[in-house]
Amino acid sequence: MTDRFAIFGRPLDHSKSPQIYQTFARQFGIDLDYQKIETSDQGFAAAFGTFCKSGVKGGNVTAPFKVMAYEAAARKMPRAAAAGAVNCYKVKDGEVVVENFDGLGLVADIERNLGFPLAGKDVLLLGAGGAARGAILPFLDSRPSSLVLTNRTPAKAHALAARFSPHGAIEVRDYDALADVSFDIVVNATSASLSGKCPAVPDTVFRRGGLAYELFYGEGLTPFLTLASRSGAKLAHGVGMLVEQAAEAFNWWYGKRPDTKDMIQMLSVPLSAQPR
Ligand code: NDP
């Protein structure tokens, strides 16, 4: 019997999810069908509801539907509830259950694959959109020495810091208040790279021997990574996060955690200054 899954998002032409999950399924001899479903904002609730009622096992949700799927679901797992946004769902006993594995995938990549434990480190998170929301709780759970959040629209960073304050301390700083501080780990969770831009961060935020992590992936050195490359920080892009969050999702669906190393290698675009 074939297990059916789908990712909802827009656009999805470049989504690697079908390839990733098909490869994971082959590791366990599972027969899996994984579709891409693009829909309008107005059409999302009906399309998602119809798919979930058609005998499917689950799937993923990406921009711009991460909040809409959260709102549509009958049951929200604690990480999803904390973030108010989801990237994964399953249908269990006829009920749609949603989860958010983005942050867990990011932490797994930073700590396990790249060898930078967050505990005791000074961490700067840039951006306060969907990806940052998913990252904050797993970051705080990893016990960094400090977590600073910076966003172009400061009010959104303050709102996120307030939302997550029961889970740990978050300091909000504006971009122009970053000139006198540096960090062990700097994570670019803005979408600036999508338009070839760099968030307005000074190059002094990167510590030599630290890590500069770009969530955007697929195009090698982005302006953010180019800036960081001058500082002697290790550079990384978000392919590892993408594959690790998918492995967490697969484990949630099947209770089996796939091996991720080959898939990360296969999807990685070399960063010309520094291979992954
Ligand atoms: P959102 O649209 O939800 O949020 C975008 C964020 O980027 C906002 O905080 C916005 O600030 C900020 N921003 C946009 N342009 C600029 C700019 N020029 N300078 C500074 N800040 C800017 O996006 P997501 O959170 O969903 O995605 C963020 C990035 O993460 C994308 O590049 C996406 O591809 C990547 N991503 C990667 C994943 C992976 O698995 N590797 C998973 C999910 C996302 P403001 O609030 O002021 O508008």
CSV table of C-alpha atoms and ligand atoms in Angstrom, one decimal:
chain,number,residue,atom,x,y,z
A,1,MET,CA,0.0,0.0,0.0
A,2,THR,CA,1.2,3.5,-0.9
A,3,ASP,CA,1.3,6.2,1.8
A,4,ARG,CA,0.2,9.5,0.5
A,5,PHE,CA,1.7,12.9,1.5
A,6,ALA,CA,1.7,16.4,0.1
A,7,ILE,CA,3.5,19.8,0.6
A,8,PHE,CA,1.3,22.9,0.5
A,9,GLY,CA,3.0,26.2,-0.5
A,10,ARG,CA,3.4,28.8,-3.3
A,11,PRO,CA,5.6,28.7,-5.3
A,12,LEU,CA,6.8,25.1,-5.1
A,13,ASP,CA,8.6,24.5,-8.4
A,14,HIS,CA,12.0,24.4,-6.6
A,15,SER,CA,10.8,22.3,-3.5
A,16,LYS,CA,13.2,19.5,-2.8
A,17,SER,CA,10.7,17.8,-0.4
A,18,PRO,CA,9.4,15.0,-2.8
A,19,GLN,CA,13.0,14.0,-3.6
A,20,ILE,CA,14.1,14.1,0.1
A,21,TYR,CA,11.1,12.0,1.4
A,22,GLN,CA,11.3,9.5,-1.5
A,23,THR,CA,14.9,8.9,-0.7
A,24,PHE,CA,14.2,8.5,3.1
A,25,ALA,CA,11.4,6.1,2.3
A,26,ARG,CA,13.7,3.9,0.2
A,27,GLN,CA,16.1,3.6,3.2
A,28,PHE,CA,13.2,1.6,5.0
A,29,GLY,CA,11.5,0.0,2.0
A,30,ILE,CA,8.4,2.2,2.4
A,31,ASP,CA,6.2,2.9,-0.6
A,32,LEU,CA,5.5,6.7,-0.5
A,33,ASP,CA,3.8,9.1,-2.9
A,34,TYR,CA,4.6,12.8,-2.2
A,35,GLN,CA,2.8,15.6,-4.2
A,36,LYS,CA,3.3,19.3,-4.4
A,37,ILE,CA,0.0,21.3,-4.0
A,38,GLU,CA,0.1,25.0,-4.9
A,39,THR,CA,-3.0,27.0,-4.0
A,40,SER,CA,-4.1,30.6,-3.6
A,41,ASP,CA,-4.4,32.1,-0.1
A,42,GLN,CA,-8.2,32.0,-0.5
A,43,GLY,CA,-8.1,28.3,-1.7
A,44,PHE,CA,-5.8,27.0,1.0
A,45,ALA,CA,-8.3,26.0,3.7
A,46,ALA,CA,-10.5,24.0,1.3
A,47,ALA,CA,-7.6,22.3,-0.5
A,48,PHE,CA,-5.9,21.4,2.7
A,49,GLY,CA,-9.1,20.1,4.3
A,50,THR,CA,-10.0,18.0,1.2
A,51,PHE,CA,-6.5,16.5,1.0
A,52,CYS,CA,-6.5,15.6,4.7
A,53,LYS,CA,-9.8,13.8,4.4
A,54,SER,CA,-8.7,11.7,1.5
A,55,GLY,CA,-7.0,8.9,3.4
A,56,VAL,CA,-3.6,10.5,3.4
A,57,LYS,CA,-0.8,10.1,6.0
A,58,GLY,CA,0.4,13.7,6.2
A,59,GLY,CA,2.9,16.1,4.7
A,60,ASN,CA,4.4,19.6,5.0
A,61,VAL,CA,3.5,23.2,4.8
A,62,THR,CA,5.7,26.0,3.6
A,63,ALA,CA,5.4,29.8,2.9
A,64,PRO,CA,2.9,31.4,2.8
A,65,PHE,CA,0.7,28.8,4.6
A,66,LYS,CA,2.5,28.1,7.9
A,67,VAL,CA,0.2,30.1,10.0
A,68,MET,CA,-3.0,29.2,8.1
A,69,ALA,CA,-2.3,25.5,8.6
A,70,TYR,CA,-1.7,26.1,12.3
A,71,GLU,CA,-5.1,27.8,12.5
A,72,ALA,CA,-6.8,25.0,10.5
A,73,ALA,CA,-5.5,22.1,12.5
A,74,ALA,CA,-7.6,20.3,15.2
A,75,ARG,CA,-4.5,19.5,17.3
A,76,LYS,CA,-1.3,21.5,17.7
A,77,MET,CA,1.9,19.9,19.2
A,78,PRO,CA,3.6,22.1,21.9
A,79,ARG,CA,6.4,23.4,19.6
A,80,ALA,CA,3.8,24.4,17.0
A,81,ALA,CA,1.7,26.1,19.6
A,82,ALA,CA,4.7,28.1,20.9
A,83,ALA,CA,5.6,29.2,17.4
A,84,GLY,CA,2.1,29.8,16.2
A,85,ALA,CA,3.2,28.4,12.8
A,86,VAL,CA,3.8,24.9,11.5
A,87,ASN,CA,5.8,23.1,8.8
A,88,CYS,CA,4.5,19.6,9.1
A,89,TYR,CA,1.2,17.7,9.6
A,90,LYS,CA,-0.2,14.2,10.0
A,91,VAL,CA,-3.7,12.7,9.9
A,92,LYS,CA,-4.3,10.5,12.9
A,93,ASP,CA,-7.6,8.9,13.7
A,94,GLY,CA,-9.2,11.3,11.2
A,95,GLU,CA,-7.8,14.4,13.0
A,96,VAL,CA,-5.2,16.8,11.6
A,97,VAL,CA,-2.2,17.2,13.9
A,98,VAL,CA,0.4,19.9,13.2
A,99,GLU,CA,4.1,20.3,14.3
A,100,ASN,CA,7.0,22.6,13.7
A,101,PHE,CA,10.4,21.0,13.0
A,102,ASP,CA,12.1,24.0,11.4
A,103,GLY,CA,14.0,24.9,14.6
A,104,LEU,CA,14.8,21.4,15.6
A,105,GLY,CA,16.3,20.8,12.2
A,106,LEU,CA,18.3,24.0,12.5
A,107,VAL,CA,19.7,23.1,15.9
A,108,ALA,CA,20.5,19.6,14.7
A,109,ASP,CA,22.4,20.9,11.8
A,110,ILE,CA,24.3,23.5,13.9
A,111,GLU,CA,25.1,21.2,16.8
A,112,ARG,CA,25.4,17.7,15.2
A,113,ASN,CA,26.5,18.3,11.7
A,114,LEU,CA,28.6,21.5,12.0
A,115,GLY,CA,29.9,20.8,15.5
A,116,PHE,CA,28.8,24.1,17.2
A,117,PRO,CA,27.0,23.3,20.5
A,118,LEU,CA,24.7,26.2,21.4
A,119,ALA,CA,25.1,25.8,25.1
A,120,GLY,CA,27.1,28.6,26.7
A,121,LYS,CA,27.4,30.5,23.4
A,122,ASP,CA,26.4,34.0,22.4
A,123,VAL,CA,23.9,33.8,19.6
A,124,LEU,CA,22.5,36.4,17.3
A,125,LEU,CA,19.3,35.6,15.4
A,126,LEU,CA,18.4,38.0,12.5
A,127,GLY,CA,14.8,38.1,11.4
A,128,ALA,CA,11.4,37.7,13.1
A,129,GLY,CA,9.4,35.9,10.4
A,130,GLY,CA,8.2,32.3,10.3
A,131,ALA,CA,11.6,30.7,10.3
A,132,ALA,CA,12.8,32.7,13.3
A,133,ARG,CA,9.6,31.9,15.2
A,134,GLY,CA,10.3,28.2,14.7
A,135,ALA,CA,13.9,28.6,15.8
A,136,ILE,CA,13.6,30.5,19.1
A,137,LEU,CA,12.2,27.7,21.3
A,138,PRO,CA,14.8,25.0,20.2
A,139,PHE,CA,17.5,27.7,20.6
A,140,LEU,CA,16.4,28.5,24.2
A,141,ASP,CA,16.1,24.8,25.0
A,142,SER,CA,19.8,24.5,24.0
A,143,ARG,CA,20.8,26.9,26.8
A,144,PRO,CA,22.9,29.6,25.0
A,145,SER,CA,24.7,32.1,27.2
A,146,SER,CA,22.7,34.9,25.4
A,147,LEU,CA,20.2,35.1,22.6
A,148,VAL,CA,19.9,38.4,20.8
A,149,LEU,CA,17.1,39.0,18.3
A,150,THR,CA,17.3,41.7,15.6
A,151,ASN,CA,14.7,42.6,13.0
A,152,ARG,CA,14.3,45.3,10.4
A,153,THR,CA,10.8,46.0,11.9
A,154,PRO,CA,11.8,46.1,15.6
A,155,ALA,CA,8.2,45.8,16.9
A,156,LYS,CA,8.0,42.2,15.5
A,157,ALA,CA,11.2,41.3,17.4
A,158,HIS,CA,9.8,42.7,20.6
A,159,ALA,CA,6.5,40.8,20.0
A,160,LEU,CA,8.4,37.5,19.6
A,161,ALA,CA,10.6,38.2,22.6
A,162,ALA,CA,7.5,38.7,24.7
A,163,ARG,CA,5.8,35.6,23.3
A,164,PHE,CA,8.8,33.4,24.2
A,165,SER,CA,9.7,35.1,27.5
A,166,PRO,CA,8.3,32.2,29.6
A,167,HIS,CA,10.9,29.9,27.9
A,168,GLY,CA,14.0,32.1,28.5
A,169,ALA,CA,15.7,35.4,28.1
A,170,ILE,CA,15.8,37.2,24.7
A,171,GLU,CA,17.4,40.6,24.2
A,172,VAL,CA,16.1,42.6,21.3
A,173,ARG,CA,18.6,45.0,19.6
A,174,ASP,CA,18.1,47.1,16.5
A,175,TYR,CA,20.6,46.7,13.7
A,176,ASP,CA,22.3,50.0,14.5
A,177,ALA,CA,22.9,48.8,18.1
A,178,LEU,CA,25.0,45.9,17.0
A,179,ALA,CA,28.2,47.8,16.4
A,180,ASP,CA,29.8,47.1,19.8
A,181,VAL,CA,28.9,43.4,20.2
A,182,SER,CA,30.1,40.1,18.7
A,183,PHE,CA,28.7,36.6,18.7
A,184,ASP,CA,29.8,32.9,18.5
A,185,ILE,CA,26.9,32.1,16.2
A,186,VAL,CA,25.1,34.4,13.9
A,187,VAL,CA,22.0,33.1,12.1
A,188,ASN,CA,20.5,34.9,9.2
A,189,ALA,CA,16.8,34.0,9.3
A,190,THR,CA,15.8,37.0,7.2
A,191,SER,CA,14.6,36.6,3.6
A,192,ALA,CA,17.0,39.3,2.4
A,193,SER,CA,19.0,36.8,0.4
A,194,LEU,CA,16.0,36.0,-1.7
A,195,SER,CA,16.4,39.4,-3.3
A,196,GLY,CA,20.2,39.4,-3.3
A,197,LYS,CA,20.4,41.7,-0.2
A,198,CYS,CA,22.2,41.6,3.0
A,199,PRO,CA,20.6,42.5,6.4
A,200,ALA,CA,22.2,45.7,7.7
A,201,VAL,CA,24.5,43.9,10.1
A,202,PRO,CA,28.1,45.1,10.7
A,203,ASP,CA,30.9,42.7,9.9
A,204,THR,CA,32.1,43.0,13.5
A,205,VAL,CA,29.3,40.8,14.9
A,206,PHE,CA,31.1,37.6,13.6
A,207,ARG,CA,33.8,36.1,15.9
A,208,ARG,CA,36.8,34.4,14.4
A,209,GLY,CA,36.2,30.7,14.7
A,210,GLY,CA,32.5,31.2,15.2
A,211,LEU,CA,29.7,30.2,12.8
A,212,ALA,CA,27.7,32.3,10.3
A,213,TYR,CA,24.6,30.3,9.3
A,214,GLU,CA,22.4,31.4,6.3
A,215,LEU,CA,19.0,29.7,6.3
A,216,PHE,CA,18.5,30.4,2.6
A,217,TYR,CA,20.1,27.7,0.4
A,218,GLY,CA,20.8,26.8,-3.1
A,219,GLU,CA,22.9,29.6,-4.4
A,220,GLY,CA,26.2,29.3,-2.7
A,221,LEU,CA,27.7,32.5,-1.2
A,222,THR,CA,25.0,35.0,-0.4
A,223,PRO,CA,25.7,38.6,0.5
A,224,PHE,CA,25.4,37.7,4.2
A,225,LEU,CA,27.9,34.8,3.9
A,226,THR,CA,30.2,37.0,1.8
A,227,LEU,CA,30.2,39.6,4.6
A,228,ALA,CA,30.9,36.9,7.2
A,229,SER,CA,33.7,35.3,5.1
A,230,ARG,CA,35.9,38.2,5.9
A,231,SER,CA,35.8,37.6,9.6
A,232,GLY,CA,37.2,34.0,9.8
A,233,ALA,CA,33.8,32.5,10.9
A,234,LYS,CA,32.8,29.1,9.5
A,235,LEU,CA,30.1,29.5,6.8
A,236,ALA,CA,27.0,27.3,6.4
A,237,HIS,CA,23.8,27.4,4.5
A,238,GLY,CA,20.4,26.0,5.2
A,239,VAL,CA,20.4,22.7,3.3
A,240,GLY,CA,21.4,20.8,6.5
A,241,MET,CA,18.4,22.4,8.3
A,242,LEU,CA,16.1,21.5,5.4
A,243,VAL,CA,17.2,17.8,5.5
A,244,GLU,CA,17.3,17.5,9.3
A,245,GLN,CA,13.8,19.0,9.7
A,246,ALA,CA,12.6,16.5,7.1
A,247,ALA,CA,14.2,13.6,9.0
A,248,GLU,CA,12.4,14.8,12.2
A,249,ALA,CA,9.1,14.8,10.3
A,250,PHE,CA,9.7,11.4,8.8
A,251,ASN,CA,10.5,10.1,12.3
A,252,TRP,CA,7.2,11.7,13.6
A,253,TRP,CA,5.2,9.9,10.8
A,254,TYR,CA,7.0,6.5,11.0
A,255,GLY,CA,9.0,6.2,14.2
A,256,LYS,CA,12.1,5.7,12.1
A,257,ARG,CA,14.9,8.4,11.8
A,258,PRO,CA,16.5,8.3,8.3
A,259,ASP,CA,20.2,8.9,7.7
A,260,THR,CA,20.7,12.4,6.5
A,261,LYS,CA,24.4,12.7,5.6
A,262,ASP,CA,24.2,11.6,1.9
A,263,MET,CA,21.2,13.8,1.2
A,264,ILE,CA,22.8,16.9,2.7
A,265,GLN,CA,25.9,16.2,0.6
A,266,MET,CA,23.8,15.7,-2.6
A,267,LEU,CA,21.8,18.9,-2.2
A,268,SER,CA,24.7,21.1,-1.0
A,269,VAL,CA,25.9,23.9,-3.3
A,270,PRO,CA,29.5,24.5,-2.5
A,271,LEU,CA,30.4,27.9,-0.8
A,272,SER,CA,33.3,28.9,-2.9
A,273,ALA,CA,35.2,30.4,0.1
A,274,GLN,CA,34.7,27.3,2.2
A,275,PRO,CA,33.1,23.9,1.3
A,276,ARG,CA,30.6,22.6,3.9
B,1,NDP,P1,9.3,35.6,6.4
B,1,NDP,O1,8.7,36.2,5.2
B,1,NDP,O2,8.3,35.0,7.4
B,1,NDP,O3,10.2,36.6,7.2
B,1,NDP,C1,11.1,37.4,6.5
B,1,NDP,C2,12.0,38.1,7.6
B,1,NDP,O4,13.1,38.7,6.8
B,1,NDP,C3,11.3,39.2,8.3
B,1,NDP,O5,11.8,39.2,9.6
B,1,NDP,C4,11.8,40.5,7.5
B,1,NDP,O6,11.8,41.6,8.3
B,1,NDP,C5,13.2,40.0,7.1
B,1,NDP,N1,13.7,40.7,6.0
B,1,NDP,C6,13.3,40.7,4.7
B,1,NDP,N2,14.1,41.4,3.9
B,1,NDP,C7,15.0,42.0,4.7
B,1,NDP,C8,16.1,42.8,4.4
B,1,NDP,N3,16.4,43.3,3.2
B,1,NDP,N4,16.9,43.2,5.5
B,1,NDP,C9,16.6,42.8,6.7
B,1,NDP,N5,15.6,41.9,7.0
B,1,NDP,C10,14.8,41.5,6.0
B,1,NDP,O7,10.3,34.5,5.8
B,1,NDP,P2,10.7,33.1,6.5
B,1,NDP,O8,11.0,33.4,8.0
B,1,NDP,O9,9.7,32.0,6.2
B,1,NDP,O10,12.0,32.7,5.8
B,1,NDP,C11,13.2,33.4,6.0
B,1,NDP,C12,14.4,32.8,5.3
B,1,NDP,O11,14.6,31.5,5.7
B,1,NDP,C13,14.1,32.6,3.8
B,1,NDP,O12,15.3,32.9,3.1
B,1,NDP,C14,13.8,31.2,3.6
B,1,NDP,O13,14.1,30.7,2.3
B,1,NDP,C15,14.6,30.5,4.7
B,1,NDP,N6,14.1,29.3,5.2
B,1,NDP,C16,14.9,28.2,5.1
B,1,NDP,C17,14.5,27.0,5.6
B,1,NDP,C18,15.4,25.8,5.6
B,1,NDP,O14,15.0,24.7,5.8
B,1,NDP,N7,16.7,26.0,5.3
B,1,NDP,C19,13.2,26.8,6.2
B,1,NDP,C20,12.4,28.0,6.3
B,1,NDP,C21,12.8,29.2,5.8
B,1,NDP,P3,10.5,42.5,8.5
B,1,NDP,O15,9.8,41.9,9.6
B,1,NDP,O16,11.0,43.9,8.8
B,1,NDP,O17,9.7,42.5,7.2
